[in-house]
mmCIF file of C-alpha atoms in Angstrom:
data_model
loop_
_atom_site.group_PDB
_atom_site.id
_atom_site.type_symbol
_atom_site.label_atom_id
_atom_site.label_comp_id
_atom_site.label_asym_id
_atom_site.label_seq_id
_atom_site.Cartn_x
_atom_site.Cartn_y
_atom_site.Cartn_z
ATOM 1 C CA UNK A 1 -17.164 -4.749 -10.616
ATOM 2 C CA UNK A 2 -17.038 -8.500 -10.140
ATOM 3 C CA UNK A 3 -19.631 -9.711 -7.619
ATOM 4 C CA UNK A 4 -18.190 -9.824 -4.090
ATOM 5 C CA UNK A 5 -14.734 -8.718 -5.181
ATOM 6 C CA UNK A 6 -12.038 -9.575 -2.640
ATOM 7 C CA UNK A 7 -9.167 -7.099 -2.206
ATOM 8 C CA UNK A 8 -6.106 -7.827 -0.099
ATOM 9 C CA UNK A 9 -4.052 -4.765 0.843
ATOM 10 C CA UNK A 10 -0.357 -5.411 1.518
ATOM 11 C CA UNK A 11 2.430 -3.210 2.806
ATOM 12 C CA UNK A 12 5.893 -3.810 1.342
ATOM 13 C CA UNK A 13 8.678 -5.601 3.221
ATOM 14 C CA UNK A 14 11.287 -3.779 5.283
ATOM 15 C CA UNK A 15 13.380 -1.456 3.102
ATOM 16 C CA UNK A 16 16.739 0.140 3.820
ATOM 17 C CA UNK A 17 15.234 3.524 4.711
ATOM 18 C CA UNK A 18 13.097 1.880 7.426
ATOM 19 C CA UNK A 19 16.180 0.934 9.448
ATOM 20 C CA UNK A 20 17.060 4.436 10.668
ATOM 21 C CA UNK A 21 14.215 6.503 9.198
ATOM 22 C CA UNK A 22 16.563 7.743 6.483
ATOM 23 C CA UNK A 23 14.044 9.497 4.269
ATOM 24 C CA UNK A 24 16.720 10.945 1.971
ATOM 25 C CA UNK A 25 17.476 7.579 0.378
ATOM 26 C CA UNK A 26 16.261 7.538 -3.225
ATOM 27 C CA UNK A 27 13.772 4.755 -3.987
ATOM 28 C CA UNK A 28 15.148 2.267 -1.395
ATOM 29 C CA UNK A 29 15.415 -1.480 -1.910
ATOM 30 C CA UNK A 30 14.385 -4.229 0.481
ATOM 31 C CA UNK A 31 16.739 -5.354 3.225
ATOM 32 C CA UNK A 32 17.601 -9.036 3.663
ATOM 33 C CA UNK A 33 15.012 -9.136 6.451
ATOM 34 C CA UNK A 34 12.494 -7.480 4.152
ATOM 35 C CA UNK A 35 13.023 -10.167 1.526
ATOM 36 C CA UNK A 36 12.577 -12.839 4.182
ATOM 37 C CA UNK A 37 9.353 -11.181 5.327
ATOM 38 C CA UNK A 38 8.009 -11.329 1.765
ATOM 39 C CA UNK A 39 8.742 -15.045 1.464
ATOM 40 C CA UNK A 40 7.758 -16.221 4.945
ATOM 41 C CA UNK A 41 5.160 -13.626 5.893
ATOM 42 C CA UNK A 42 3.427 -13.541 2.525
ATOM 43 C CA UNK A 43 4.335 -16.219 -0.006
ATOM 44 C CA UNK A 44 4.670 -19.160 2.417
ATOM 45 C CA UNK A 45 1.771 -18.013 4.583
ATOM 46 C CA UNK A 46 -0.544 -17.704 1.584
ATOM 47 C CA UNK A 47 0.529 -21.075 0.177
ATOM 48 C CA UNK A 48 -0.156 -22.657 3.570
ATOM 49 C CA UNK A 49 -3.719 -21.355 3.520
ATOM 50 C CA UNK A 50 -3.473 -18.287 5.767
ATOM 51 C CA UNK A 51 -5.247 -16.291 3.068
ATOM 52 C CA UNK A 52 -7.905 -18.608 1.701
ATOM 53 C CA UNK A 53 -8.461 -16.678 -1.540
ATOM 54 C CA UNK A 54 -4.785 -16.882 -2.568
ATOM 55 C CA UNK A 55 -5.570 -19.887 -4.768
ATOM 56 C CA UNK A 56 -8.093 -17.771 -6.705
ATOM 57 C CA UNK A 57 -5.884 -14.695 -7.132
ATOM 58 C CA UNK A 58 -6.678 -12.925 -10.422
ATOM 59 C CA UNK A 59 -4.593 -9.747 -10.377
ATOM 60 C CA UNK A 60 -1.714 -8.026 -8.569
ATOM 61 C CA UNK A 61 -1.678 -4.216 -8.483
ATOM 62 C CA UNK A 62 1.608 -2.692 -7.396
ATOM 63 C CA UNK A 63 3.088 0.726 -6.680
ATOM 64 C CA UNK A 64 6.004 1.537 -9.034
ATOM 65 C CA UNK A 65 8.518 2.037 -6.222
ATOM 66 C CA UNK A 66 11.378 -0.441 -5.993
ATOM 67 C CA UNK A 67 10.451 -1.900 -2.602
ATOM 68 C CA UNK A 68 6.866 -2.621 -3.636
ATOM 69 C CA UNK A 69 7.921 -4.148 -6.957
ATOM 70 C CA UNK A 70 10.392 -6.402 -5.133
ATOM 71 C CA UNK A 71 7.709 -7.386 -2.618
ATOM 72 C CA UNK A 72 5.249 -8.245 -5.364
ATOM 73 C CA UNK A 73 7.741 -10.477 -7.172
ATOM 74 C CA UNK A 74 8.851 -12.270 -4.020
ATOM 75 C CA UNK A 75 5.253 -12.919 -2.974
ATOM 76 C CA UNK A 76 3.578 -13.539 -6.337
ATOM 77 C CA UNK A 77 6.430 -13.978 -8.823
ATOM 78 C CA UNK A 78 5.763 -17.661 -9.435
ATOM 79 C CA UNK A 79 2.180 -16.975 -10.500
ATOM 80 C CA UNK A 80 3.355 -14.086 -12.711
ATOM 81 C CA UNK A 81 6.099 -16.117 -14.426
ATOM 82 C CA UNK A 82 3.651 -18.934 -15.100
ATOM 83 C CA UNK A 83 1.292 -16.343 -16.648
ATOM 84 C CA UNK A 84 -1.435 -17.227 -14.193
ATOM 85 C CA UNK A 85 -1.657 -13.795 -12.559
ATOM 86 C CA UNK A 86 -0.860 -10.507 -14.331
ATOM 87 C CA UNK A 87 0.738 -7.496 -12.644
ATOM 88 C CA UNK A 88 -0.509 -3.939 -13.179
ATOM 89 C CA UNK A 89 1.882 -1.155 -12.111
ATOM 90 C CA UNK A 90 -0.061 1.973 -11.128
ATOM 91 C CA UNK A 91 1.459 5.238 -9.840
ATOM 92 C CA UNK A 92 -1.822 6.039 -8.057
ATOM 93 C CA UNK A 93 -0.738 3.526 -5.399
ATOM 94 C CA UNK A 94 2.676 5.088 -4.695
ATOM 95 C CA UNK A 95 3.568 6.508 -1.286
ATOM 96 C CA UNK A 96 2.418 9.933 -0.178
ATOM 97 C CA UNK A 97 5.426 12.133 0.669
ATOM 98 C CA UNK A 98 7.695 14.045 -1.753
ATOM 99 C CA UNK A 99 10.849 12.793 -0.006
ATOM 100 C CA UNK A 100 13.496 10.868 -1.986
ATOM 101 C CA UNK A 101 12.522 7.588 -0.289
ATOM 102 C CA UNK A 102 8.969 7.970 -1.592
ATOM 103 C CA UNK A 103 9.831 9.228 -5.066
ATOM 104 C CA UNK A 104 10.212 6.551 -7.705
ATOM 105 C CA UNK A 105 12.901 5.902 -10.280
ATOM 106 C CA UNK A 106 12.717 6.796 -13.956
ATOM 107 C CA UNK A 107 10.680 4.570 -16.242
ATOM 108 C CA UNK A 108 13.858 3.735 -18.154
ATOM 109 C CA UNK A 109 15.605 2.392 -15.049
ATOM 110 C CA UNK A 110 12.483 0.488 -13.983
ATOM 111 C CA UNK A 111 12.248 -1.175 -17.391
ATOM 112 C CA UNK A 112 15.905 -2.151 -17.180
ATOM 113 C CA UNK A 113 15.466 -3.680 -13.716
ATOM 114 C CA UNK A 114 12.048 -5.257 -14.288
ATOM 115 C CA UNK A 115 11.971 -5.975 -18.033
ATOM 116 C CA UNK A 116 8.981 -8.307 -17.808
ATOM 117 C CA UNK A 117 6.639 -5.607 -16.454
ATOM 118 C CA UNK A 118 4.500 -3.113 -18.337
ATOM 119 C CA UNK A 119 5.188 0.460 -17.167
ATOM 120 C CA UNK A 120 2.898 2.157 -19.674
ATOM 121 C CA UNK A 121 0.758 3.671 -16.878
ATOM 122 C CA UNK A 122 3.861 5.412 -15.552
ATOM 123 C CA UNK A 123 4.655 6.802 -18.986
ATOM 124 C CA UNK A 124 1.229 8.437 -19.178
ATOM 125 C CA UNK A 125 1.502 10.161 -15.780
ATOM 126 C CA UNK A 126 3.779 12.832 -14.378
ATOM 127 C CA UNK A 127 4.038 10.547 -11.364
ATOM 128 C CA UNK A 128 7.549 11.544 -10.284
ATOM 129 C CA UNK A 129 6.427 15.129 -9.590
ATOM 130 C CA UNK A 130 5.015 15.655 -6.101
ATOM 131 C CA UNK A 131 5.564 19.390 -5.662
ATOM 132 C CA UNK A 132 2.519 20.190 -7.815
ATOM 133 C CA UNK A 133 -0.170 18.405 -9.753
ATOM 134 C CA UNK A 134 -2.068 15.199 -9.059
ATOM 135 C CA UNK A 135 0.466 13.498 -6.754
ATOM 136 C CA UNK A 136 0.839 16.248 -4.136
ATOM 137 C CA UNK A 137 -0.031 15.668 -0.483
ATOM 138 C CA UNK A 138 -2.978 18.046 -0.743
ATOM 139 C CA UNK A 139 -4.529 15.793 -3.382
ATOM 140 C CA UNK A 140 -4.276 12.535 -1.423
ATOM 141 C CA UNK A 141 -8.004 12.208 -0.780
ATOM 142 C CA UNK A 142 -8.749 12.508 -4.494
ATOM 143 C CA UNK A 143 -5.971 10.078 -5.409
ATOM 144 C CA UNK A 144 -7.208 7.506 -2.902
ATOM 145 C CA UNK A 145 -10.753 7.798 -4.265
ATOM 146 C CA UNK A 146 -9.446 7.296 -7.805
ATOM 147 C CA UNK A 147 -7.520 4.219 -6.652
ATOM 148 C CA UNK A 148 -10.602 2.721 -4.954
ATOM 149 C CA UNK A 149 -12.730 3.496 -8.017
ATOM 150 C CA UNK A 150 -10.170 1.738 -10.261
ATOM 151 C CA UNK A 151 -10.316 -1.359 -8.051
ATOM 152 C CA UNK A 152 -14.105 -1.200 -7.840
ATOM 153 C CA UNK A 153 -14.460 -1.201 -11.629
ATOM 154 C CA UNK A 154 -12.129 -4.155 -12.258
ATOM 155 C CA UNK A 155 -13.739 -7.416 -13.434
ATOM 156 C CA UNK A 156 -11.433 -9.654 -11.363
ATOM 157 C CA UNK A 157 -12.823 -11.346 -8.264
ATOM 158 C CA UNK A 158 -9.607 -11.523 -6.186
ATOM 159 C CA UNK A 159 -7.084 -8.655 -6.305
ATOM 160 C CA UNK A 160 -3.866 -8.139 -4.333
ATOM 161 C CA UNK A 161 -2.551 -4.585 -3.884
ATOM 162 C CA UNK A 162 1.096 -4.029 -2.872
ATOM 163 C CA UNK A 163 1.528 -0.481 -1.609
ATOM 164 C CA UNK A 164 2.741 1.668 1.327
ATOM 165 C CA UNK A 165 1.712 2.366 4.918
ATOM 166 C CA UNK A 166 0.980 6.051 4.380
ATOM 167 C CA UNK A 167 -1.211 5.531 1.340
ATOM 168 C CA UNK A 168 -3.006 2.604 2.965
ATOM 169 C CA UNK A 169 -4.459 5.033 5.527
ATOM 170 C CA UNK A 170 -6.058 7.020 2.733
ATOM 171 C CA UNK A 171 -7.415 3.928 1.022
ATOM 172 C CA UNK A 172 -9.259 2.887 4.202
ATOM 173 C CA UNK A 173 -9.453 5.998 6.436
ATOM 174 C CA UNK A 174 -12.306 4.531 8.496
ATOM 175 C CA UNK A 175 -9.916 1.840 9.796
ATOM 176 C CA UNK A 176 -7.998 4.380 11.887
ATOM 177 C CA UNK A 177 -8.670 3.943 14.751
ATOM 178 C CA UNK A 178 -9.598 0.282 14.699
ATOM 179 C CA UNK A 179 -10.266 -2.066 17.645
ATOM 180 C CA UNK A 180 -8.446 -0.553 20.670
ATOM 181 C CA UNK A 181 -6.267 2.089 18.984
ATOM 182 C CA UNK A 182 -4.989 3.378 15.685
ATOM 183 C CA UNK A 183 -2.815 0.877 13.931
ATOM 184 C CA UNK A 184 -0.216 1.246 11.197
ATOM 185 C CA UNK A 185 0.507 -1.646 8.846
ATOM 186 C CA UNK A 186 3.663 -3.541 9.752
ATOM 187 C CA UNK A 187 6.075 -4.527 6.976
ATOM 188 C CA UNK A 188 4.460 -7.273 4.891
ATOM 189 C CA UNK A 189 1.248 -7.103 6.875
ATOM 190 C CA UNK A 190 -1.898 -7.723 4.855
ATOM 191 C CA UNK A 191 -5.614 -7.154 5.403
ATOM 192 C CA UNK A 192 -8.597 -8.493 3.456
ATOM 193 C CA UNK A 193 -11.443 -6.281 2.207
ATOM 194 C CA UNK A 194 -14.637 -6.238 0.221
ATOM 195 C CA UNK A 195 -16.517 -3.223 -1.109
ATOM 196 C CA UNK A 196 -19.390 -1.757 0.870
ATOM 197 C CA UNK A 197 -22.814 -1.983 -0.730
ATOM 198 C CA UNK A 198 -23.197 1.809 -0.707
ATOM 199 C CA UNK A 199 -21.124 4.197 -2.793
ATOM 200 C CA UNK A 200 -22.352 7.445 -1.196
ATOM 201 C CA UNK A 201 -19.793 9.794 0.279
ATOM 202 C CA UNK A 202 -20.039 9.293 4.042
ATOM 203 C CA UNK A 203 -16.612 10.815 4.788
ATOM 204 C CA UNK A 204 -15.156 7.462 5.823
ATOM 205 C CA UNK A 205 -13.659 6.072 2.674
ATOM 206 C CA UNK A 206 -16.624 6.414 0.337
ATOM 207 C CA UNK A 207 -17.349 6.441 -2.493
ATOM 208 C CA UNK A 208 -16.199 2.902 -3.267
ATOM 209 C CA UNK A 209 -15.631 2.179 0.395
ATOM 210 C CA UNK A 210 -13.488 -0.827 1.339
ATOM 211 C CA UNK A 211 -14.634 -2.764 4.419
ATOM 212 C CA UNK A 212 -12.277 -5.128 6.221
ATOM 213 C CA UNK A 213 -13.414 -8.732 6.493
ATOM 214 C CA UNK A 214 -13.860 -10.283 9.935
ATOM 215 C CA UNK A 215 -11.275 -13.028 9.350
ATOM 216 C CA UNK A 216 -8.680 -10.324 8.662
ATOM 217 C CA UNK A 217 -9.484 -8.412 11.842
ATOM 218 C CA UNK A 218 -9.360 -11.559 13.978
ATOM 219 C CA UNK A 219 -6.130 -12.816 12.382
ATOM 220 C CA UNK A 220 -4.357 -9.522 13.019
ATOM 221 C CA UNK A 221 -5.552 -9.426 16.627
ATOM 222 C CA UNK A 222 -4.253 -12.976 17.142
ATOM 223 C CA UNK A 223 -0.880 -12.206 15.571
ATOM 224 C CA UNK A 224 -0.418 -9.112 17.726
ATOM 225 C CA UNK A 225 -1.637 -10.591 20.987
ATOM 226 C CA UNK A 226 1.881 -10.762 22.419
ATOM 227 C CA UNK A 227 3.027 -7.333 21.301
ATOM 228 C CA UNK A 228 3.671 -4.477 23.685
ATOM 229 C CA UNK A 229 1.463 -1.440 23.250
ATOM 230 C CA UNK A 230 2.696 0.959 20.597
ATOM 231 C CA UNK A 231 2.899 4.595 21.715
ATOM 232 C CA UNK A 232 0.886 7.267 19.949
ATOM 233 C CA UNK A 233 2.494 10.388 18.585
ATOM 234 C CA UNK A 234 0.337 13.422 17.951
ATOM 235 C CA UNK A 235 1.578 15.118 14.814
ATOM 236 C CA UNK A 236 2.247 18.826 14.851
ATOM 237 C CA UNK A 237 -0.247 20.558 12.516
ATOM 238 C CA UNK A 238 2.655 21.907 10.479
ATOM 239 C CA UNK A 239 3.678 18.355 9.639
ATOM 240 C CA UNK A 240 0.274 17.518 8.182
ATOM 241 C CA UNK A 241 0.066 20.752 6.223
ATOM 242 C CA UNK A 242 0.589 20.937 2.489
ATOM 243 C CA UNK A 243 4.104 21.096 1.066
ATOM 244 C CA UNK A 244 3.532 24.772 0.219
ATOM 245 C CA UNK A 245 3.957 25.611 3.925
ATOM 246 C CA UNK A 246 6.058 22.657 5.111
ATOM 247 C CA UNK A 247 9.669 21.777 4.242
ATOM 248 C CA UNK A 248 9.797 19.001 1.610
ATOM 249 C CA UNK A 249 11.534 16.557 3.958
ATOM 250 C CA UNK A 250 9.065 17.019 6.805
ATOM 251 C CA UNK A 251 6.671 14.193 7.516
ATOM 252 C CA UNK A 252 9.064 11.289 7.028
ATOM 253 C CA UNK A 253 8.011 8.524 4.682
ATOM 254 C CA UNK A 254 4.356 9.455 4.609
ATOM 255 C CA UNK A 255 3.686 8.631 8.254
ATOM 256 C CA UNK A 256 2.265 12.108 8.901
ATOM 257 C CA UNK A 257 0.161 12.211 5.733
ATOM 258 C CA UNK A 258 -2.841 11.065 7.689
ATOM 259 C CA UNK A 259 -6.558 11.784 7.272
ATOM 260 C CA UNK A 260 -7.415 13.718 10.439
ATOM 261 C CA UNK A 261 -5.741 11.250 12.792
ATOM 262 C CA UNK A 262 -2.582 11.214 14.958
ATOM 263 C CA UNK A 263 0.275 8.941 13.967
ATOM 264 C CA UNK A 264 1.733 5.761 15.425
ATOM 265 C CA UNK A 265 5.509 5.559 15.224
ATOM 266 C CA UNK A 266 7.407 2.250 15.114
#
C-alpha cells in the first residue's frame, strides 16, 4: 500500500433504469441528465478544486457495467486519453443484485463499445453469473473485503473508484448510519477515504477498513443543507434474504442488499 493512500468512491450518473425503477432493463446507459451530472458534478467540480487530490490522480477503478464505464470516461476520459491515468475494469466492483439492470454485458460487446479498455479481468471471472458462485448476494461481504484488499495493496497514492450505490454500502458498512441518519449515495456523489491504521476484523468494514475524511463529510453536509429529509424504508426480511429464497427481481437495483441496515429510497 502507498503511504496515506487516498480513495475517492463515486456513484455513477443517473441511468435510464433510475427514472422509473425499471430493474428489468439490461445494463442501462446514462440519461442526458446523467451525462450532465458526470461533467458538471464530477469533471468540472474536480477541475475547479472541489476535490483537492484530483490533480494527483493515479488510477481509476471502474465497474464493468455500462453506466459506470460511461461515468468514468466523462469524468476522467481526458486523463485516460492523454495516458496520464490508467483505467482498471474490475467485476468485483459491480452492483449487487442479479436483476437485468445490474447484470453486465458480454465482454465482446464491451470491447466493441469501449475498444481502448482492457477487459482481461472480466475474461478471467464468471462475473455475469449471480445465481451461484462468487457474485451472489450471499457473498457480498466477502466480495467487498476482496475489493478493499485489492485497493489496500495498490501502490498508487490517489485512486478513484466508480461503482454503484448498493455495493458502496458494503465497501463502507460503518458509514450507515452516518451523521443524523442513513444516507445513500446520490447519482455522481463522491466521498473521500483513507485506510484505517488497523486491519483487524471489527465488524465495521475491516479488514482493510476505509475511513471517510473530514473534508468529505463536511462537503456533503453543506451540499445537502437545503434538502428535505429523506424518508426511511424498513426492508422486509424476505427482501434481504439470499436469492435461494427470494424471487430474482426482488430487491430492486441493489437497494435492499444492505449490511444489517434499513434502506433509504429516493
